[in-house]
PDB file of C-alpha atoms in Angstrom:
ATOM      1  CA  LEU F  49       0.000   0.000   0.000  1.00 56.00           C
ATOM      2  CA  ALA F  50       1.138   3.531  -0.710  1.00 63.00           C
ATOM      3  CA  LYS F  51       2.456   5.248   2.392  1.00 84.00           C
ATOM      4  CA  THR F  52       1.008   8.638   3.204  1.00 91.00           C
ATOM      5  CA  THR F  53       2.524  11.676   4.869  1.00 93.00           C
ATOM      6  CA  GLN F  54       0.443  14.434   6.451  1.00 95.00           C
ATOM      7  CA  PRO F  55       1.195  17.349   8.755  1.00 96.00           C
ATOM      8  CA  ILE F  56       0.881  16.353  12.383  1.00 94.00           C
ATOM      9  CA  SER F  57      -1.235  19.350  13.299  1.00 96.00           C
ATOM     10  CA  MET F  58      -2.811  22.506  11.914  1.00 97.00           C
ATOM     11  CA  ASP F  59      -4.479  25.518  13.465  1.00 97.00           C
ATOM     12  CA  SER F  60      -7.195  27.627  11.927  1.00 97.00           C
ATOM     13  CA  TYR F  61      -9.910  30.092  12.854  1.00 97.00           C
ATOM     14  CA  GLU F  62     -13.616  29.910  12.415  1.00 97.00           C
ATOM     15  CA  GLY F  63     -14.788  30.907   8.970  1.00 97.00           C
ATOM     16  CA  GLN F  64     -11.497  30.193   7.238  1.00 97.00           C
ATOM     17  CA  GLU F  65     -10.900  27.653   4.519  1.00 97.00           C
ATOM     18  CA  VAL F  66      -8.586  24.847   5.591  1.00 98.00           C
ATOM     19  CA  ASN F  67      -6.482  22.812   3.204  1.00 98.00           C
ATOM     20  CA  ILE F  68      -4.779  19.646   4.431  1.00 97.00           C
ATOM     21  CA  THR F  69      -2.284  18.126   2.046  1.00 97.00           C
ATOM     22  CA  CYS F  70      -1.312  14.486   1.973  1.00 96.00           C
ATOM     23  CA  SER F  71       1.721  13.123   0.131  1.00 95.00           C
ATOM     24  CA  HIS F  72       1.605   9.644  -1.409  1.00 93.00           C
ATOM     25  CA  ASN F  73       4.553   9.495  -3.777  1.00 93.00           C
ATOM     26  CA  ASN F  74       4.322   5.785  -4.549  1.00 91.00           C
ATOM     27  CA  ILE F  75       0.609   5.622  -5.221  1.00 91.00           C
ATOM     28  CA  ALA F  76      -0.299   2.785  -7.589  1.00 90.00           C
ATOM     29  CA  THR F  77      -2.430   3.017 -10.692  1.00 91.00           C
ATOM     30  CA  ASN F  78      -5.382   1.265  -9.054  1.00 88.00           C
ATOM     31  CA  ASP F  79      -5.220   3.158  -5.761  1.00 89.00           C
ATOM     32  CA  TYR F  80      -7.937   5.521  -4.606  1.00 91.00           C
ATOM     33  CA  ILE F  81      -7.540   8.313  -2.065  1.00 93.00           C
ATOM     34  CA  THR F  82      -9.866   8.432   0.910  1.00 93.00           C
ATOM     35  CA  TRP F  83     -10.179  10.847   3.805  1.00 96.00           C
ATOM     36  CA  TYR F  84     -11.657  10.171   7.217  1.00 96.00           C
ATOM     37  CA  GLN F  85     -12.478  12.479  10.115  1.00 96.00           C
ATOM     38  CA  GLN F  86     -12.386  11.451  13.745  1.00 95.00           C
ATOM     39  CA  PHE F  87     -13.754  13.377  16.702  1.00 94.00           C
ATOM     40  CA  PRO F  88     -12.604  12.584  20.244  1.00 89.00           C
ATOM     41  CA  SER F  89     -14.246   9.471  21.675  1.00 87.00           C
ATOM     42  CA  GLN F  90     -15.868   8.576  18.352  1.00 92.00           C
ATOM     43  CA  GLY F  91     -15.072   6.251  15.493  1.00 93.00           C
ATOM     44  CA  PRO F  92     -13.632   7.605  12.247  1.00 94.00           C
ATOM     45  CA  ARG F  93     -16.128   8.956   9.747  1.00 95.00           C
ATOM     46  CA  PHE F  94     -15.747   8.671   5.981  1.00 93.00           C
ATOM     47  CA  ILE F  95     -15.562  12.130   4.389  1.00 95.00           C
ATOM     48  CA  ILE F  96     -14.638  11.846   0.745  1.00 95.00           C
ATOM     49  CA  GLN F  97     -12.945   9.644  -1.803  1.00 93.00           C
ATOM     50  CA  GLY F  98     -11.448  10.257  -5.217  1.00 94.00           C
ATOM     51  CA  TYR F  99      -9.200   8.967  -7.957  1.00 94.00           C
ATOM     52  CA  LYS F 100      -8.189  12.041  -9.923  1.00 92.00           C
ATOM     53  CA  THR F 101      -8.948  15.746 -10.482  1.00 91.00           C
ATOM     54  CA  LYS F 102     -11.577  17.116  -8.134  1.00 96.00           C
ATOM     55  CA  VAL F 103     -14.351  15.627  -6.053  1.00 95.00           C
ATOM     56  CA  THR F 104     -16.821  17.676  -4.055  1.00 96.00           C
ATOM     57  CA  ASN F 105     -19.567  16.745  -1.651  1.00 94.00           C
ATOM     58  CA  GLU F 106     -21.567  18.560   0.985  1.00 93.00           C
ATOM     59  CA  VAL F 107     -18.736  18.368   3.496  1.00 91.00           C
ATOM     60  CA  ALA F 108     -15.475  18.886   1.637  1.00 96.00           C
ATOM     61  CA  SER F 109     -13.591  18.980  -1.631  1.00 97.00           C
ATOM     62  CA  LEU F 110     -10.728  16.755  -2.651  1.00 97.00           C
ATOM     63  CA  PHE F 111      -8.154  17.992  -5.120  1.00 97.00           C
ATOM     64  CA  ILE F 112      -5.869  15.503  -6.828  1.00 97.00           C
ATOM     65  CA  PRO F 113      -3.221  16.700  -9.308  1.00 96.00           C
ATOM     66  CA  ALA F 114      -2.502  14.851 -12.518  1.00 96.00           C
ATOM     67  CA  ASP F 115       0.474  12.924 -11.129  1.00 96.00           C
ATOM     68  CA  ARG F 116      -1.632  11.814  -8.115  1.00 96.00           C
ATOM     69  CA  LYS F 117       1.400  11.944  -5.823  1.00 95.00           C
ATOM     70  CA  SER F 118      -0.442  14.188  -3.404  1.00 96.00           C
ATOM     71  CA  SER F 119      -3.969  15.218  -2.559  1.00 96.00           C
ATOM     72  CA  THR F 120      -5.545  18.122  -0.709  1.00 97.00           C
ATOM     73  CA  LEU F 121      -8.614  17.984   1.461  1.00 98.00           C
ATOM     74  CA  SER F 122     -10.344  21.355   1.495  1.00 98.00           C
ATOM     75  CA  LEU F 123     -12.797  22.284   4.233  1.00 97.00           C
ATOM     76  CA  PRO F 124     -14.684  25.499   3.432  1.00 94.00           C
ATOM     77  CA  ARG F 125     -15.423  27.971   6.210  1.00 93.00           C
ATOM     78  CA  VAL F 126     -14.558  25.764   9.161  1.00 97.00           C
ATOM     79  CA  SER F 127     -16.350  25.968  12.465  1.00 96.00           C
ATOM     80  CA  LEU F 128     -15.335  24.921  15.959  1.00 97.00           C
ATOM     81  CA  SER F 129     -17.055  21.594  15.342  1.00 95.00           C
ATOM     82  CA  ASP F 130     -14.539  20.770  12.615  1.00 96.00           C
ATOM     83  CA  THR F 131     -11.856  20.332  15.262  1.00 97.00           C
ATOM     84  CA  ALA F 132     -10.861  16.706  14.735  1.00 96.00           C
ATOM     85  CA  VAL F 133      -8.181  14.395  13.418  1.00 95.00           C
ATOM     86  CA  TYR F 134      -8.171  13.935   9.651  1.00 97.00           C
ATOM     87  CA  TYR F 135      -6.723  10.806   8.066  1.00 95.00           C
ATOM     88  CA  CYS F 136      -5.593  10.331   4.488  1.00 94.00           C
ATOM     89  CA  LEU F 137      -5.646   6.746   3.204  1.00 92.00           C
ATOM     90  CA  VAL F 138      -4.564   5.292  -0.101  1.00 90.00           C
ATOM     91  CA  GLY F 139      -5.469   1.864  -1.386  1.00 86.00           C
ATOM     92  CA  ARG F 140      -7.242  -0.287  -3.929  1.00 83.00           C
ATOM     93  CA  MET F 141     -11.005  -0.423  -3.948  1.00 79.00           C
ATOM     94  CA  ASP F 142     -10.930  -4.189  -4.136  1.00 75.00           C
ATOM     95  CA  SER F 143      -8.773  -4.656  -1.050  1.00 59.00           C
ATOM     96  CA  SER F 144     -10.623  -6.880   1.309  1.00 61.00           C
ATOM     97  CA  TYR F 145      -9.518  -5.175   4.483  1.00 58.00           C
ATOM     98  CA  LYS F 146      -6.400  -3.103   4.089  1.00 68.00           C
ATOM     99  CA  LEU F 147      -7.375   0.209   5.649  1.00 78.00           C
ATOM    100  CA  ILE F 148      -4.171   1.663   7.031  1.00 79.00           C
ATOM    101  CA  PHE F 149      -4.663   4.649   9.290  1.00 83.00           C
ATOM    102  CA  GLY F 150      -1.557   6.690   9.939  1.00 81.00           C
ATOM    103  CA  SER F 151      -1.254   9.318  12.625  1.00 83.00           C
ATOM    104  CA  GLY F 152      -3.463  11.807  10.809  1.00 92.00           C
ATOM    105  CA  THR F 153      -3.578  15.592  11.029  1.00 96.00           C
ATOM    106  CA  ARG F 154      -4.957  17.110  14.185  1.00 96.00           C
ATOM    107  CA  LEU F 155      -6.920  20.215  13.183  1.00 97.00           C
ATOM    108  CA  LEU F 156      -7.713  22.782  15.847  1.00 98.00           C
ATOM    109  CA  VAL F 157     -10.241  25.450  14.950  1.00 97.00           C
ATOM    110  CA  ARG F 158     -10.119  28.494  17.198  1.00 97.00           C
ATOM    111  CA  PRO F 159     -12.870  31.080  17.767  1.00 95.00           C
TER     112      PRO F 159
ATOM    113  CA  ASP I 158     -26.636   6.396   8.392  1.00 53.00           C
ATOM    114  CA  ALA I 159     -25.829   2.716   8.676  1.00 62.00           C
ATOM    115  CA  GLY I 160     -27.125   1.253  11.923  1.00 88.00           C
ATOM    116  CA  ILE I 161     -24.241  -0.129  13.920  1.00 95.00           C
ATOM    117  CA  THR I 162     -24.036  -0.569  17.666  1.00 96.00           C
ATOM    118  CA  GLN I 163     -21.382  -1.895  19.978  1.00 97.00           C
ATOM    119  CA  SER I 164     -21.805  -3.399  23.416  1.00 97.00           C
ATOM    120  CA  PRO I 165     -20.718  -2.855  26.032  1.00 97.00           C
ATOM    121  CA  ARG I 166     -19.544   0.731  25.550  1.00 96.00           C
ATOM    122  CA  HIS I 167     -17.265   0.567  28.563  1.00 97.00           C
ATOM    123  CA  LYS I 168     -15.821  -2.382  30.425  1.00 97.00           C
ATOM    124  CA  VAL I 169     -13.267  -2.909  33.154  1.00 98.00           C
ATOM    125  CA  THR I 170     -12.028  -6.426  33.637  1.00 97.00           C
ATOM    126  CA  GLU I 171      -9.200  -8.244  35.346  1.00 97.00           C
ATOM    127  CA  THR I 172      -6.215  -9.873  33.751  1.00 97.00           C
ATOM    128  CA  GLY I 173      -6.892 -13.463  32.772  1.00 97.00           C
ATOM    129  CA  THR I 174     -10.662 -13.168  32.401  1.00 97.00           C
ATOM    130  CA  PRO I 175     -12.462 -13.776  29.099  1.00 96.00           C
ATOM    131  CA  VAL I 176     -14.178 -10.833  27.470  1.00 97.00           C
ATOM    132  CA  THR I 177     -16.572 -10.697  24.534  1.00 98.00           C
ATOM    133  CA  LEU I 178     -17.431  -7.541  22.650  1.00 98.00           C
ATOM    134  CA  ARG I 179     -20.417  -7.422  20.358  1.00 98.00           C
ATOM    135  CA  CYS I 180     -20.966  -5.522  17.151  1.00 98.00           C
ATOM    136  CA  HIS I 181     -24.464  -5.410  15.710  1.00 97.00           C
ATOM    137  CA  GLN I 182     -25.539  -3.993  12.347  1.00 96.00           C
ATOM    138  CA  THR I 183     -29.039  -3.596  10.961  1.00 94.00           C
ATOM    139  CA  GLU I 184     -28.406  -3.368   7.220  1.00 88.00           C
ATOM    140  CA  ASN I 185     -27.048  -6.796   6.178  1.00 89.00           C
ATOM    141  CA  HIS I 186     -23.645  -5.584   5.046  1.00 92.00           C
ATOM    142  CA  ARG I 187     -21.347  -8.436   4.130  1.00 91.00           C
ATOM    143  CA  TYR I 188     -18.035  -7.108   5.414  1.00 92.00           C
ATOM    144  CA  MET I 189     -17.457  -6.370   9.098  1.00 94.00           C
ATOM    145  CA  TYR I 190     -14.235  -5.404  10.861  1.00 94.00           C
ATOM    146  CA  TRP I 191     -12.753  -5.108  14.339  1.00 96.00           C
ATOM    147  CA  TYR I 192     -10.068  -2.480  14.990  1.00 95.00           C
ATOM    148  CA  ARG I 193      -8.269  -1.301  18.069  1.00 96.00           C
ATOM    149  CA  GLN I 194      -7.031   2.222  18.579  1.00 94.00           C
ATOM    150  CA  ASP I 195      -4.150   3.092  20.857  1.00 92.00           C
ATOM    151  CA  PRO I 196      -2.223   6.336  21.307  1.00 84.00           C
ATOM    152  CA  GLY I 197       0.719   6.410  18.936  1.00 74.00           C
ATOM    153  CA  HIS I 198      -0.568   3.529  16.815  1.00 75.00           C
ATOM    154  CA  GLY I 199      -3.654   4.820  15.091  1.00 80.00           C
ATOM    155  CA  LEU I 200      -6.246   2.205  14.188  1.00 88.00           C
ATOM    156  CA  ARG I 201      -5.096  -1.354  13.617  1.00 91.00           C
ATOM    157  CA  LEU I 202      -7.138  -4.180  12.166  1.00 91.00           C
ATOM    158  CA  ILE I 203      -7.666  -7.185  14.431  1.00 95.00           C
ATOM    159  CA  HIS I 204      -9.983  -9.444  12.437  1.00 95.00           C
ATOM    160  CA  TYR I 205     -12.514  -9.066   9.709  1.00 93.00           C
ATOM    161  CA  SER I 206     -15.405 -11.045   8.270  1.00 94.00           C
ATOM    162  CA  TYR I 207     -16.568 -11.351   4.690  1.00 91.00           C
ATOM    163  CA  GLY I 208     -19.706 -13.339   5.431  1.00 92.00           C
ATOM    164  CA  VAL I 209     -21.397 -15.653   7.909  1.00 95.00           C
ATOM    165  CA  LYS I 210     -18.773 -18.009   9.332  1.00 94.00           C
ATOM    166  CA  ASP I 211     -16.133 -16.438   7.051  1.00 94.00           C
ATOM    167  CA  THR I 212     -13.451 -14.582   8.971  1.00 94.00           C
ATOM    168  CA  ASP I 213      -9.785 -13.781   8.610  1.00 93.00           C
ATOM    169  CA  LYS I 214      -6.958 -12.263  10.611  1.00 92.00           C
ATOM    170  CA  GLY I 215      -5.764  -8.705  10.522  1.00 90.00           C
ATOM    171  CA  GLU I 216      -2.434  -7.288  11.539  1.00 87.00           C
ATOM    172  CA  VAL I 217      -2.849  -7.635  15.333  1.00 93.00           C
ATOM    173  CA  SER I 218      -4.900 -10.804  15.775  1.00 95.00           C
ATOM    174  CA  ASP I 219      -2.862 -12.563  18.463  1.00 96.00           C
ATOM    175  CA  GLY I 220      -4.914 -13.021  21.628  1.00 96.00           C
ATOM    176  CA  TYR I 221      -8.203 -12.392  19.865  1.00 97.00           C
ATOM    177  CA  SER I 222     -10.798 -14.596  18.220  1.00 97.00           C
ATOM    178  CA  VAL I 223     -13.978 -13.714  16.364  1.00 98.00           C
ATOM    179  CA  SER I 224     -17.220 -15.344  15.370  1.00 97.00           C
ATOM    180  CA  ARG I 225     -19.995 -14.466  12.968  1.00 97.00           C
ATOM    181  CA  SER I 226     -22.937 -16.832  13.150  1.00 96.00           C
ATOM    182  CA  LYS I 227     -25.412 -14.281  11.798  1.00 96.00           C
ATOM    183  CA  THR I 228     -25.008 -11.516   9.238  1.00 96.00           C
ATOM    184  CA  GLU I 229     -25.861  -8.844  11.766  1.00 96.00           C
ATOM    185  CA  ASP I 230     -23.530  -9.844  14.600  1.00 97.00           C
ATOM    186  CA  PHE I 231     -19.741  -9.935  14.761  1.00 98.00           C
ATOM    187  CA  LEU I 232     -18.249 -10.928  18.110  1.00 98.00           C
ATOM    188  CA  LEU I 233     -14.717 -10.255  19.297  1.00 98.00           C
ATOM    189  CA  THR I 234     -13.420 -12.417  22.140  1.00 98.00           C
ATOM    190  CA  LEU I 235     -10.377 -11.937  24.281  1.00 97.00           C
ATOM    191  CA  GLU I 236      -9.850 -15.451  25.609  1.00 93.00           C
ATOM    192  CA  SER I 237      -7.681 -14.327  28.522  1.00 96.00           C
ATOM    193  CA  ALA I 238      -7.433 -10.571  28.752  1.00 97.00           C
ATOM    194  CA  THR I 239      -4.041  -8.932  29.310  1.00 97.00           C
ATOM    195  CA  SER I 240      -3.166  -5.362  30.216  1.00 96.00           C
ATOM    196  CA  SER I 241      -1.766  -4.847  26.708  1.00 96.00           C
ATOM    197  CA  GLN I 242      -5.301  -5.291  25.400  1.00 97.00           C
ATOM    198  CA  THR I 243      -6.478  -2.170  27.173  1.00 97.00           C
ATOM    199  CA  SER I 244      -7.664  -0.109  24.258  1.00 97.00           C
ATOM    200  CA  VAL I 245     -10.608   1.380  22.429  1.00 97.00           C
ATOM    201  CA  TYR I 246     -12.198  -1.151  20.110  1.00 98.00           C
ATOM    202  CA  PHE I 247     -14.098  -0.110  17.016  1.00 97.00           C
ATOM    203  CA  CYS I 248     -16.306  -2.202  14.840  1.00 97.00           C
ATOM    204  CA  ALA I 249     -16.871  -1.165  11.233  1.00 95.00           C
ATOM    205  CA  ILE I 250     -18.907  -2.241   8.255  1.00 94.00           C
ATOM    206  CA  ARG I 251     -18.105  -1.778   4.617  1.00 91.00           C
ATOM    207  CA  ILE I 252     -20.794   0.350   3.080  1.00 87.00           C
ATOM    208  CA  GLY I 253     -19.410   1.376  -0.299  1.00 77.00           C
ATOM    209  CA  GLN I 254     -18.251  -0.333  -3.455  1.00 74.00           C
ATOM    210  CA  GLY I 255     -14.718  -0.562  -2.140  1.00 76.00           C
ATOM    211  CA  ALA I 256     -13.069  -1.527   1.092  1.00 73.00           C
ATOM    212  CA  GLN I 257     -12.030   2.027   1.804  1.00 83.00           C
ATOM    213  CA  GLU I 258     -15.528   3.275   2.546  1.00 88.00           C
ATOM    214  CA  GLN I 259     -16.336   1.964   5.994  1.00 91.00           C
ATOM    215  CA  TYR I 260     -18.781   3.061   8.638  1.00 93.00           C
ATOM    216  CA  PHE I 261     -17.556   2.831  12.216  1.00 95.00           C
ATOM    217  CA  GLY I 262     -19.429   2.107  15.404  1.00 96.00           C
ATOM    218  CA  PRO I 263     -19.192   4.230  18.556  1.00 95.00           C
ATOM    219  CA  GLY I 264     -16.425   2.151  20.111  1.00 96.00           C
ATOM    220  CA  THR I 265     -15.906   0.133  23.281  1.00 97.00           C
ATOM    221  CA  ARG I 266     -13.414   1.339  25.853  1.00 97.00           C
ATOM    222  CA  LEU I 267     -11.876  -1.711  27.508  1.00 98.00           C
ATOM    223  CA  THR I 268      -9.623  -1.511  30.538  1.00 97.00           C
ATOM    224  CA  VAL I 269      -7.798  -4.595  31.735  1.00 97.00           C
ATOM    225  CA  THR I 270      -6.451  -4.225  35.269  1.00 96.00           C
TER     226      THR I 270
END
């Protein structure tokens, strides 16, 4: 599986846009990029998934450049409730179980 | 949201005692997973199931066993609990086309004294 590298932590303020970048230099052709969010004392929550270019849903956008060696999770106008740990995962869709969660990025949103 | 519950939510037990954690889902998803989460290690897969009576090991399966006699229930058993098994345990179900889209339960905090 492609290894991912993310910043350990980020700070932001309410109302700002937050971009969290994940590096995955050895991503394979069949790999997809998935982001999860985890609040304290809760299980991780699936946010968004993509293969290339841009994906947008009601929660976030995912930007993937042409070489796919990195990806950026964009959270528009964050609020205090977006304070959480964000995980970037890379893997094949047909993998039976291989979700590998790294250390993630701890986002702190300040008033 | 997928219906998934875990029981108990909190448990304190003594070293050497058997412990069973239950994961229950209401939507007949085929794949179910047990993870543990510890500070400094992120989430690690213990066991998973790809159907009734079909299970396989994950990366940290030693000391754990699982059973799935019904689609909706996936049980994790610690045959003889040790202090190193103190952790938060999460159950998950696969809800999307691929293995990367999983829905997690609320977790069980287990303390082995």
